[in-house]
JSON list of C-alpha atoms in Angstrom, two decimals:
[
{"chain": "A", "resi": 1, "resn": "UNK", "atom": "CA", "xyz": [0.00, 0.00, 0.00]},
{"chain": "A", "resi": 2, "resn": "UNK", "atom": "CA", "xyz": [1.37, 3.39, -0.87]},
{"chain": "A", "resi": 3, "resn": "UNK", "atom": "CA", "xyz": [3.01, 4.91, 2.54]},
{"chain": "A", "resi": 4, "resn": "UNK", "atom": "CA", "xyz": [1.08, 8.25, 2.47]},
{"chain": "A", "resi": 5, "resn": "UNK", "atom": "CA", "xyz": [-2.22, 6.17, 2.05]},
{"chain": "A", "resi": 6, "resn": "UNK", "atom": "CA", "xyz": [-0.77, 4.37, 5.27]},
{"chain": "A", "resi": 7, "resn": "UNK", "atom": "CA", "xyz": [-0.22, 6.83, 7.20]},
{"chain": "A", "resi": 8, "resn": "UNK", "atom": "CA", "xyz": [-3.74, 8.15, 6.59]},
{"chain": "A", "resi": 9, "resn": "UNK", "atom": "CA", "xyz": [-5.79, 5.04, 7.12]},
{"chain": "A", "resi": 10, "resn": "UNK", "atom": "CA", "xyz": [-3.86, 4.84, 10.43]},
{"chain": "A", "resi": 11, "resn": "UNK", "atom": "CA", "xyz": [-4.85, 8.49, 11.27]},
{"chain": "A", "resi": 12, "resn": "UNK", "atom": "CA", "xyz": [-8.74, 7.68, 10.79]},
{"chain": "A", "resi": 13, "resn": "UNK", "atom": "CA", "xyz": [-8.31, 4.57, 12.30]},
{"chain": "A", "resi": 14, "resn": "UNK", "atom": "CA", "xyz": [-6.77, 6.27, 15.64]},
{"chain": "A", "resi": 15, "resn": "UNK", "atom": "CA", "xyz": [-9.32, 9.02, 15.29]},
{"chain": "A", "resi": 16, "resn": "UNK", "atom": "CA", "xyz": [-12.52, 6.41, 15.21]},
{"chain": "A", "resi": 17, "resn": "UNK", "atom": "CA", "xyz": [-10.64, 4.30, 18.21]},
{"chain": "A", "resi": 18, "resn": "UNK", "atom": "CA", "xyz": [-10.69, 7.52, 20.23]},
{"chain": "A", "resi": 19, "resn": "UNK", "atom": "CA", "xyz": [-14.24, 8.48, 19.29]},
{"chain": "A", "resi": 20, "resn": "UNK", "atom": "CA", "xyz": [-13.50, 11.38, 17.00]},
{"chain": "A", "resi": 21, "resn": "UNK", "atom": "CA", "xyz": [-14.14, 11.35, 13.01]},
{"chain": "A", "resi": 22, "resn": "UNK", "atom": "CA", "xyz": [-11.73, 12.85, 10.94]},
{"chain": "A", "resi": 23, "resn": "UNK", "atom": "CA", "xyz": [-13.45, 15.58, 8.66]},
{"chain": "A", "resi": 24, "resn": "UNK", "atom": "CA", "xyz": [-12.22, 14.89, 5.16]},
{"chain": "A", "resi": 25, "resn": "UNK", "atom": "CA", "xyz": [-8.83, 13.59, 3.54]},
{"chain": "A", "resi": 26, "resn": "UNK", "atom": "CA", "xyz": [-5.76, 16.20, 3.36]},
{"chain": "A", "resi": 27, "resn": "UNK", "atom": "CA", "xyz": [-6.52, 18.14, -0.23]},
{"chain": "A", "resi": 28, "resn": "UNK", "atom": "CA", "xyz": [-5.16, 16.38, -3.55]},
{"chain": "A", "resi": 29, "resn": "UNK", "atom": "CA", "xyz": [-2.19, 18.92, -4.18]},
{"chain": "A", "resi": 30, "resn": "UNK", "atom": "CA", "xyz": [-1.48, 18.15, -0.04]},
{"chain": "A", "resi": 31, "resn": "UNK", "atom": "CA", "xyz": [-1.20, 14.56, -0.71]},
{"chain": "A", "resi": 32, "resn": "UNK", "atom": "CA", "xyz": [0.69, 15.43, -4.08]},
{"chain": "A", "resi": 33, "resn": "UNK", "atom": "CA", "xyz": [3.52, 17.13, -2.10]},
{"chain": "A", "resi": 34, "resn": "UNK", "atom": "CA", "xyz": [3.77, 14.77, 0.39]},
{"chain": "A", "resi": 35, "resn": "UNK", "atom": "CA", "xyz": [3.58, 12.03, -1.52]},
{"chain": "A", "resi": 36, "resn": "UNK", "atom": "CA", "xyz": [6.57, 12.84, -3.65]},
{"chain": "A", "resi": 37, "resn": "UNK", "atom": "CA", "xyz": [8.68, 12.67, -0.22]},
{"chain": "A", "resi": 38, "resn": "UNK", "atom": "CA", "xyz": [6.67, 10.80, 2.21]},
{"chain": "A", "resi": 39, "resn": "UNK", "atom": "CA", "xyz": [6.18, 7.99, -0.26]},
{"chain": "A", "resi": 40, "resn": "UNK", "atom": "CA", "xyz": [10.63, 7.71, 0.32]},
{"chain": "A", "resi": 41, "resn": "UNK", "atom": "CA", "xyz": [10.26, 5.69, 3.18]},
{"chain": "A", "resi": 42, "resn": "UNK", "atom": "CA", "xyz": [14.02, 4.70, 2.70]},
{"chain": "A", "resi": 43, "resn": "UNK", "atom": "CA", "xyz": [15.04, 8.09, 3.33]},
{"chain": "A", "resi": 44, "resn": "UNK", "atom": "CA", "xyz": [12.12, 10.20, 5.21]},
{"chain": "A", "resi": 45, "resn": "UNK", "atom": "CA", "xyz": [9.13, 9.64, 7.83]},
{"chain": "A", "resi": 46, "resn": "UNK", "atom": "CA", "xyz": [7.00, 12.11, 7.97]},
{"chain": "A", "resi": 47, "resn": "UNK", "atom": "CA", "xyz": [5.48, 13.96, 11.74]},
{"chain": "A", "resi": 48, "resn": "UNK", "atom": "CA", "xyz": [2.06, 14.43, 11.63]},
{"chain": "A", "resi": 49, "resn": "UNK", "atom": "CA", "xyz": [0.75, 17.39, 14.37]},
{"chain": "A", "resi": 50, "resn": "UNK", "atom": "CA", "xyz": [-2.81, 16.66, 15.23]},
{"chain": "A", "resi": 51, "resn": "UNK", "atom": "CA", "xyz": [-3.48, 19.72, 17.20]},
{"chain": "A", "resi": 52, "resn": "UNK", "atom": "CA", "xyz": [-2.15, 22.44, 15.02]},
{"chain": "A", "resi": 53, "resn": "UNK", "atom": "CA", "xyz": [-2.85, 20.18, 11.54]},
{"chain": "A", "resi": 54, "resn": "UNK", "atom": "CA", "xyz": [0.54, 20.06, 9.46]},
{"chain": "A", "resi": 55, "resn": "UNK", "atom": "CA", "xyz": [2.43, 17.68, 8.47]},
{"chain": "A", "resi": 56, "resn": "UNK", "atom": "CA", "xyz": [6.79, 17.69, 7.82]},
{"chain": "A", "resi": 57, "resn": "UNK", "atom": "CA", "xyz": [8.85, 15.22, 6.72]},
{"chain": "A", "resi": 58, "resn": "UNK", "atom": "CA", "xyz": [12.19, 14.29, 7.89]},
{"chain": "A", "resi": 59, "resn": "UNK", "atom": "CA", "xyz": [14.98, 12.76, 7.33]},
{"chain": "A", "resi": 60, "resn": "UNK", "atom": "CA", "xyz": [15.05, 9.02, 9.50]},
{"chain": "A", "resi": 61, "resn": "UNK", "atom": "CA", "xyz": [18.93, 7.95, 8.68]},
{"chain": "A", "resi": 62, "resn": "UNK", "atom": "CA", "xyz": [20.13, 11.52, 9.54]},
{"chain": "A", "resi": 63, "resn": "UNK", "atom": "CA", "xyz": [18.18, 12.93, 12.37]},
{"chain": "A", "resi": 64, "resn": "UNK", "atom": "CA", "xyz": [16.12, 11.51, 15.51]},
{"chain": "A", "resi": 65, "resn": "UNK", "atom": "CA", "xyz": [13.02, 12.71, 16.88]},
{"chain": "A", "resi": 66, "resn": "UNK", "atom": "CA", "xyz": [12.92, 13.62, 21.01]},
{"chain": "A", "resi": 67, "resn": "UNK", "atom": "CA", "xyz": [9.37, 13.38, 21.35]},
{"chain": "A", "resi": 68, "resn": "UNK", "atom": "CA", "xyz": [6.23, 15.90, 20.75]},
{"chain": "A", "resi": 69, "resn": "UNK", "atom": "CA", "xyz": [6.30, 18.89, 22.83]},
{"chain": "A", "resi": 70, "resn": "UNK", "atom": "CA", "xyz": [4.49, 18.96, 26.35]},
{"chain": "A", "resi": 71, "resn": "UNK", "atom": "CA", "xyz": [2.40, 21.90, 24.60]},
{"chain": "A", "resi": 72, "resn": "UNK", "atom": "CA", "xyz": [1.72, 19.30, 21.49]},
{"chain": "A", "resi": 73, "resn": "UNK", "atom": "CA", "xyz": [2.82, 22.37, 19.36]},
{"chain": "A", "resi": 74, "resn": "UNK", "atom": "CA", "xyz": [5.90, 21.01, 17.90]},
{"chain": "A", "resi": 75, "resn": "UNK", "atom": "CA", "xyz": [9.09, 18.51, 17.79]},
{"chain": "A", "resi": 76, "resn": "UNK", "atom": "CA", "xyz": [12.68, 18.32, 17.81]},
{"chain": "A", "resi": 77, "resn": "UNK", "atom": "CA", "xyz": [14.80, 15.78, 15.49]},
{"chain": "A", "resi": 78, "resn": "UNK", "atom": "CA", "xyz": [18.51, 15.82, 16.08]},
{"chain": "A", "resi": 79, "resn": "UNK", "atom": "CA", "xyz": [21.55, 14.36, 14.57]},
{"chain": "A", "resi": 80, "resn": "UNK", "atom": "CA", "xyz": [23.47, 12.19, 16.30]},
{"chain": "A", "resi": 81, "resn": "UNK", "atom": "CA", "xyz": [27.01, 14.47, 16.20]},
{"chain": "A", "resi": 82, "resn": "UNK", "atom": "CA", "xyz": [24.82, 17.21, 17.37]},
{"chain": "A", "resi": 83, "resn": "UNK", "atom": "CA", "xyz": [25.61, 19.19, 14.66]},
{"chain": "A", "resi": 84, "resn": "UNK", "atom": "CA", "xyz": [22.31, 19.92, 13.49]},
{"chain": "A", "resi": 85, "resn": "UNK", "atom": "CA", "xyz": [18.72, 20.28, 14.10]},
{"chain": "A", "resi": 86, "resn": "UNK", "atom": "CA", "xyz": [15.40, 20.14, 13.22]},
{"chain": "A", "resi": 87, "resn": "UNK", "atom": "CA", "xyz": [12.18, 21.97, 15.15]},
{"chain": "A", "resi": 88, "resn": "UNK", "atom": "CA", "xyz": [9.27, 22.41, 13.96]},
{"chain": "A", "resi": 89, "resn": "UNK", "atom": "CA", "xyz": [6.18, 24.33, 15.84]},
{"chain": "A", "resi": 90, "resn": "UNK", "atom": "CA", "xyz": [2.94, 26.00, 15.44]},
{"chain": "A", "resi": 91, "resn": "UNK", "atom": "CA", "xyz": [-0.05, 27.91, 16.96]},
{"chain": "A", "resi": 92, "resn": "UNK", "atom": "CA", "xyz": [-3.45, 29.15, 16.33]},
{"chain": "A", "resi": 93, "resn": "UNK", "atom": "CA", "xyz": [-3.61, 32.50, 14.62]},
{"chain": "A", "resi": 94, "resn": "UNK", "atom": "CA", "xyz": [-6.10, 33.56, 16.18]},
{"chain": "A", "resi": 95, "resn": "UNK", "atom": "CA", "xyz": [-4.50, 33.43, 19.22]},
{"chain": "A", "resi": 96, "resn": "UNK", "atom": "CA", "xyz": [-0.87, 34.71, 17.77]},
{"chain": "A", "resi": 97, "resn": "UNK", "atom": "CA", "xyz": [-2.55, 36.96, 15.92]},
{"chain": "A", "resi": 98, "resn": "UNK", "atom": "CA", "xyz": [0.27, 37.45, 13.06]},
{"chain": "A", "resi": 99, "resn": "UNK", "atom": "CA", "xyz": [-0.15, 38.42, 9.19]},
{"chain": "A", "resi": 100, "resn": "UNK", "atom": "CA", "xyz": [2.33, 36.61, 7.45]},
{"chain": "A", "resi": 101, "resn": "UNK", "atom": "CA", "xyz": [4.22, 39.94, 7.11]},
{"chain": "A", "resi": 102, "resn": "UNK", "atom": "CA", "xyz": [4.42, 40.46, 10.79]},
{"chain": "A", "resi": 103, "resn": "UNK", "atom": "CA", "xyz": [5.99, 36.92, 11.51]},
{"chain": "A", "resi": 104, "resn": "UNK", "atom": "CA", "xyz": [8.61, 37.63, 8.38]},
{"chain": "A", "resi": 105, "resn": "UNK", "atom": "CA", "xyz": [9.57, 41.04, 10.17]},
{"chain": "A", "resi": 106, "resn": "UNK", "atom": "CA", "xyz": [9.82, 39.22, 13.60]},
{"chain": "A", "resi": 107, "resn": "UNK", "atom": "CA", "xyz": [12.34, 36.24, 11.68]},
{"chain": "A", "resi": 108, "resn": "UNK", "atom": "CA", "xyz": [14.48, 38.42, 10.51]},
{"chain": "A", "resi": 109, "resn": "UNK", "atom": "CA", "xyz": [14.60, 40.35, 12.97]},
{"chain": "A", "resi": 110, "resn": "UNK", "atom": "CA", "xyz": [16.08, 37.44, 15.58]},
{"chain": "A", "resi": 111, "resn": "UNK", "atom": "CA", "xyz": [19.41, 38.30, 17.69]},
{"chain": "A", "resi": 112, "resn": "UNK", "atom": "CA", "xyz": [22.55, 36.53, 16.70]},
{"chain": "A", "resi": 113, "resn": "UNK", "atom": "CA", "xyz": [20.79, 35.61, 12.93]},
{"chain": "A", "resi": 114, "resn": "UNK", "atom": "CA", "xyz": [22.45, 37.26, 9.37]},
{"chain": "A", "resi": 115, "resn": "UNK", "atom": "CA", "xyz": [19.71, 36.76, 7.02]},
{"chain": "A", "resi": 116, "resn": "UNK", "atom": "CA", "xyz": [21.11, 36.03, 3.61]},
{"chain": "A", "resi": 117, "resn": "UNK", "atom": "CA", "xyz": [18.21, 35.12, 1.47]},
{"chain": "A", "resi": 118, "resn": "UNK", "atom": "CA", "xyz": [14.36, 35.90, 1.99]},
{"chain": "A", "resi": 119, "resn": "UNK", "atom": "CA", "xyz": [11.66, 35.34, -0.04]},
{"chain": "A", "resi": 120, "resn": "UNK", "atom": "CA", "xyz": [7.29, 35.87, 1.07]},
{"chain": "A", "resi": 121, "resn": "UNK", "atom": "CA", "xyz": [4.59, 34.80, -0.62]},
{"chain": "A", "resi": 122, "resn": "UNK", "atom": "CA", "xyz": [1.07, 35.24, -0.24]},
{"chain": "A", "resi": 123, "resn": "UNK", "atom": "CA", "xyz": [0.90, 32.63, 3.22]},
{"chain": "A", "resi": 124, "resn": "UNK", "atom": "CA", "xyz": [4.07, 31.52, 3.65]},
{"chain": "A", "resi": 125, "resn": "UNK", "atom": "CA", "xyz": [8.00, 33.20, 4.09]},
{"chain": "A", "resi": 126, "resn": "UNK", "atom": "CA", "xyz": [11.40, 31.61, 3.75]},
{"chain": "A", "resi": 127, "resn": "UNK", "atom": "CA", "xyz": [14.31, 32.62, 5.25]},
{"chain": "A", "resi": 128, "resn": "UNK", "atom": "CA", "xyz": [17.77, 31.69, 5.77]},
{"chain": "A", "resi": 129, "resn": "UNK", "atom": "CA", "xyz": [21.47, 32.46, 6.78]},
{"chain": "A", "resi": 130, "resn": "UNK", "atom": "CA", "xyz": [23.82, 32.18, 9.21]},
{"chain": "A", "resi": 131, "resn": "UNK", "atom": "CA", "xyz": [23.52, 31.65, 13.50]},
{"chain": "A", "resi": 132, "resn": "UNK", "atom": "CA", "xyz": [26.88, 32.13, 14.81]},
{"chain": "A", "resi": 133, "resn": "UNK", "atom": "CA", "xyz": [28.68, 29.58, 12.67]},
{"chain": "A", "resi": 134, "resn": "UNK", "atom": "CA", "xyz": [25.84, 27.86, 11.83]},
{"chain": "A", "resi": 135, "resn": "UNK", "atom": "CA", "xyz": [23.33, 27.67, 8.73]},
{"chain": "A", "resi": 136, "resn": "UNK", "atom": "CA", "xyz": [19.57, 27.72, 9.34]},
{"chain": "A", "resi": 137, "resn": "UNK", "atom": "CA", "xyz": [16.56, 27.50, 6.90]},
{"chain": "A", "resi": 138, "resn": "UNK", "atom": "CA", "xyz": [13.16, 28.38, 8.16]},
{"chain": "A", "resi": 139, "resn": "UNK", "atom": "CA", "xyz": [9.85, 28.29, 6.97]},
{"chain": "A", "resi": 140, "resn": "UNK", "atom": "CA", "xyz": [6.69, 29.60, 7.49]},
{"chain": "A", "resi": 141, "resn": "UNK", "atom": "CA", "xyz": [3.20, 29.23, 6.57]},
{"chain": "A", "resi": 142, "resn": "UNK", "atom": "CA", "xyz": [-0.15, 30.84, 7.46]},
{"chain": "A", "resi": 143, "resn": "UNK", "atom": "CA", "xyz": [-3.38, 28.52, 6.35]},
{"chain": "A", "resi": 144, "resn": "UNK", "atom": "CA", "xyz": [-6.57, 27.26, 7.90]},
{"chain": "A", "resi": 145, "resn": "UNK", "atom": "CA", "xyz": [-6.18, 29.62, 10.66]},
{"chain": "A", "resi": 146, "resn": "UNK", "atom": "CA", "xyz": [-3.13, 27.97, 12.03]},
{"chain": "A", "resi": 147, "resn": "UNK", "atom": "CA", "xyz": [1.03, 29.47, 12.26]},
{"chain": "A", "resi": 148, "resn": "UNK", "atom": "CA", "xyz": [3.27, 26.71, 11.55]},
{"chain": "A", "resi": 149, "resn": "UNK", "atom": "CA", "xyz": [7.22, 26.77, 10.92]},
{"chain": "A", "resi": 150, "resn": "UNK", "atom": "CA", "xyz": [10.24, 24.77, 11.06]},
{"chain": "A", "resi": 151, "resn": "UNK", "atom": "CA", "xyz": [13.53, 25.56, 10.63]},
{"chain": "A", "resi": 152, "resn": "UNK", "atom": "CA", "xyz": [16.66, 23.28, 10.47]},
{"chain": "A", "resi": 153, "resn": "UNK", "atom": "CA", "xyz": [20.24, 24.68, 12.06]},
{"chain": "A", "resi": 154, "resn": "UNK", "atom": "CA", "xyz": [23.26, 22.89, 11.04]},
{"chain": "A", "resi": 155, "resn": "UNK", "atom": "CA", "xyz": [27.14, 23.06, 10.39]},
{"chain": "A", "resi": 156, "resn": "UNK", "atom": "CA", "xyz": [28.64, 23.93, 7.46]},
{"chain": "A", "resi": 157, "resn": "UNK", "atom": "CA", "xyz": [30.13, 21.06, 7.43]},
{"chain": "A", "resi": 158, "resn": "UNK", "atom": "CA", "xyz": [26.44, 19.40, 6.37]},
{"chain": "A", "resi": 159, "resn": "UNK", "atom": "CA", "xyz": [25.68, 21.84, 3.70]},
{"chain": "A", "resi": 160, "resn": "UNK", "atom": "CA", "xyz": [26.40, 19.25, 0.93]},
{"chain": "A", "resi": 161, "resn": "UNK", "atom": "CA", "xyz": [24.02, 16.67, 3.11]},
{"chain": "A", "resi": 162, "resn": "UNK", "atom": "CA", "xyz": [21.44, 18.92, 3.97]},
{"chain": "A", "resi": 163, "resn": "UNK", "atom": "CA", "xyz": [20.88, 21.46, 0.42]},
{"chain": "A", "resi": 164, "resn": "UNK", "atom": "CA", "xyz": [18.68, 18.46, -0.98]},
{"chain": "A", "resi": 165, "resn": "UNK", "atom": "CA", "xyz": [17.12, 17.46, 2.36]},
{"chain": "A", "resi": 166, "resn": "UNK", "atom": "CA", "xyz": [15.73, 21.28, 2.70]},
{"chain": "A", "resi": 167, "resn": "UNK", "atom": "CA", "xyz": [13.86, 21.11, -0.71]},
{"chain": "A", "resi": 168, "resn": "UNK", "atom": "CA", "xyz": [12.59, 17.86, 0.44]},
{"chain": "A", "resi": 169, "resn": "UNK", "atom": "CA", "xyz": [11.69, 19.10, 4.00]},
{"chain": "A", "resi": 170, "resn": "UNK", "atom": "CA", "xyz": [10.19, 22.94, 2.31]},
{"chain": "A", "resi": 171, "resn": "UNK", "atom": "CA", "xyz": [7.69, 20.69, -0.07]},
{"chain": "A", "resi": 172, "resn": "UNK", "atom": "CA", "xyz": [6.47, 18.23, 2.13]},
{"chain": "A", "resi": 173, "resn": "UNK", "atom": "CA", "xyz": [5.47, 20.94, 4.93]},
{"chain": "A", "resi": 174, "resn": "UNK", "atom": "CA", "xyz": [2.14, 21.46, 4.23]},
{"chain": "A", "resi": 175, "resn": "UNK", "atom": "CA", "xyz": [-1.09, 22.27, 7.00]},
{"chain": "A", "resi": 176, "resn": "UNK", "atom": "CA", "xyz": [-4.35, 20.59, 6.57]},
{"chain": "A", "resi": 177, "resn": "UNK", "atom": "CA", "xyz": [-7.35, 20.30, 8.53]},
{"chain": "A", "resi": 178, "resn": "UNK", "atom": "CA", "xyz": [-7.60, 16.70, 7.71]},
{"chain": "A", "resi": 179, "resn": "UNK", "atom": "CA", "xyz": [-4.22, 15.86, 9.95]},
{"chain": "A", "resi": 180, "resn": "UNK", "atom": "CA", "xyz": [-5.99, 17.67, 12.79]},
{"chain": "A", "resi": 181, "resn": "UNK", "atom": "CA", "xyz": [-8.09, 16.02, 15.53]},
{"chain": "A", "resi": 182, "resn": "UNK", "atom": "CA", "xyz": [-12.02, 17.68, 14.28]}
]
C-alpha cells in the first residue's frame, strides 16, 4: 500500500478508536507534495501534528526525533554528532494573531541571525542564513487559521548533506485540517 495512504488510514483509524471522526482527507495537491517525499520511506518519515494540523517530513537515517512537545505544538529531530537540528512548531492565529508579514519582520529580525536570502509569498515566508557559525533555513506558513514553521540549524560542514534534504523538508510541509483532531 502506498506509505502516504498508510499513514492516513492509520490516522482515521486512531481518530474512530478515540471516538472522534476525521473531517475529510488532506486536499489532492497536499497529498501530491507529500507524496513525492513521504512515499521515500528509505530516506524520510514524515510527523504528523494533530493539534495544530501540518504535516513535515524528515529525514530518519540523519536525524532523531525527542518526542512531541508537552504543549503538542511542535518537535525536535537531532543528529546524532549534534551538529544539526530540526524543530518544527505551530499555533493558532487567532491566538498569535500574526499576518504573514508580521511573523517575516519578527524572523528576521532574531538576535545573533544574518539573514542572507528571503523570499514571502502570499501565506508563507522563507528565510535563511547564518547563526553564529551555523546555517539555518526556516519556513513559514499561514493557512486554515493555524502558524506553523520549522527551521533546520546545522554546520557547514552538512551543507552538501542537507541542500537536498531542505527542498525535500520545504515541499512536504504542508497544513491541513484533515491531519488535525475535528
Amino acid at each position: 500500500m502506498h506509505a502516504f495512504a498508510t499513514v492516513v488510514l492509520t490516522l482515521l483509524l486512531c481518530l474512530a478508536a478515540e471516538g472522534k471522526a476525521a473531517a475529510r482527507e488532506p486536499a489532492a495537491s497536499t497529498r501530491a507534495r507529500l507524496d513525492r517525499v513521504c512515499a521515500r520511506t528509505t530516506e524520510y518519515a514524515c510527523y504528523t501534528n494533530h493539534k495544530y494540523g501540518y504535516v513535515l517530513a524528515w529525514p530518519k537515517h540523519i536525524l532523531k526525533p525527542l518526542g512531541e512537545s508537552d504543549a503538542g505544538d511542535g518537535q525536535v529531530f537531532v543528529a546524532q554528532s549534534g551538529r544539526a537540528e530540526l524543530r518544527c512548531w505551530a499555533g493558532f492565529n487567532d491566538v498569535l494573531e500574526q499576518t504573514i508579514p508580521q511573523a517575516f519582520a519578527q524572523a528576521i529580525n532574531e538576535p545573533g541571525r544574518q539573514v542572507t536570502y528571503q523570499h514571502m509569498g502570499k501565506n508563507f515566508f522563507v528565510i535563511s542564513g547564518l547563526e553564529g557559525r551555523n546555517i539555518f533555513y526556516r519556513k513559514t506558513l499561514l493557512d486554515y487559521g493555524v502558524l506553523a514553521s520549522f527551521e533546520l540549524v546545522y554546520a557547514p560542514s552538512y551543507k552538501t548533506l542537507f541542500d537536498p534534504v531542505i527542498k525535500d523538508l520545504s515541499s512536504s510541509f504542508s497544513i491541513d485540517p484533515a491531519f488535525g483532531y475535528q
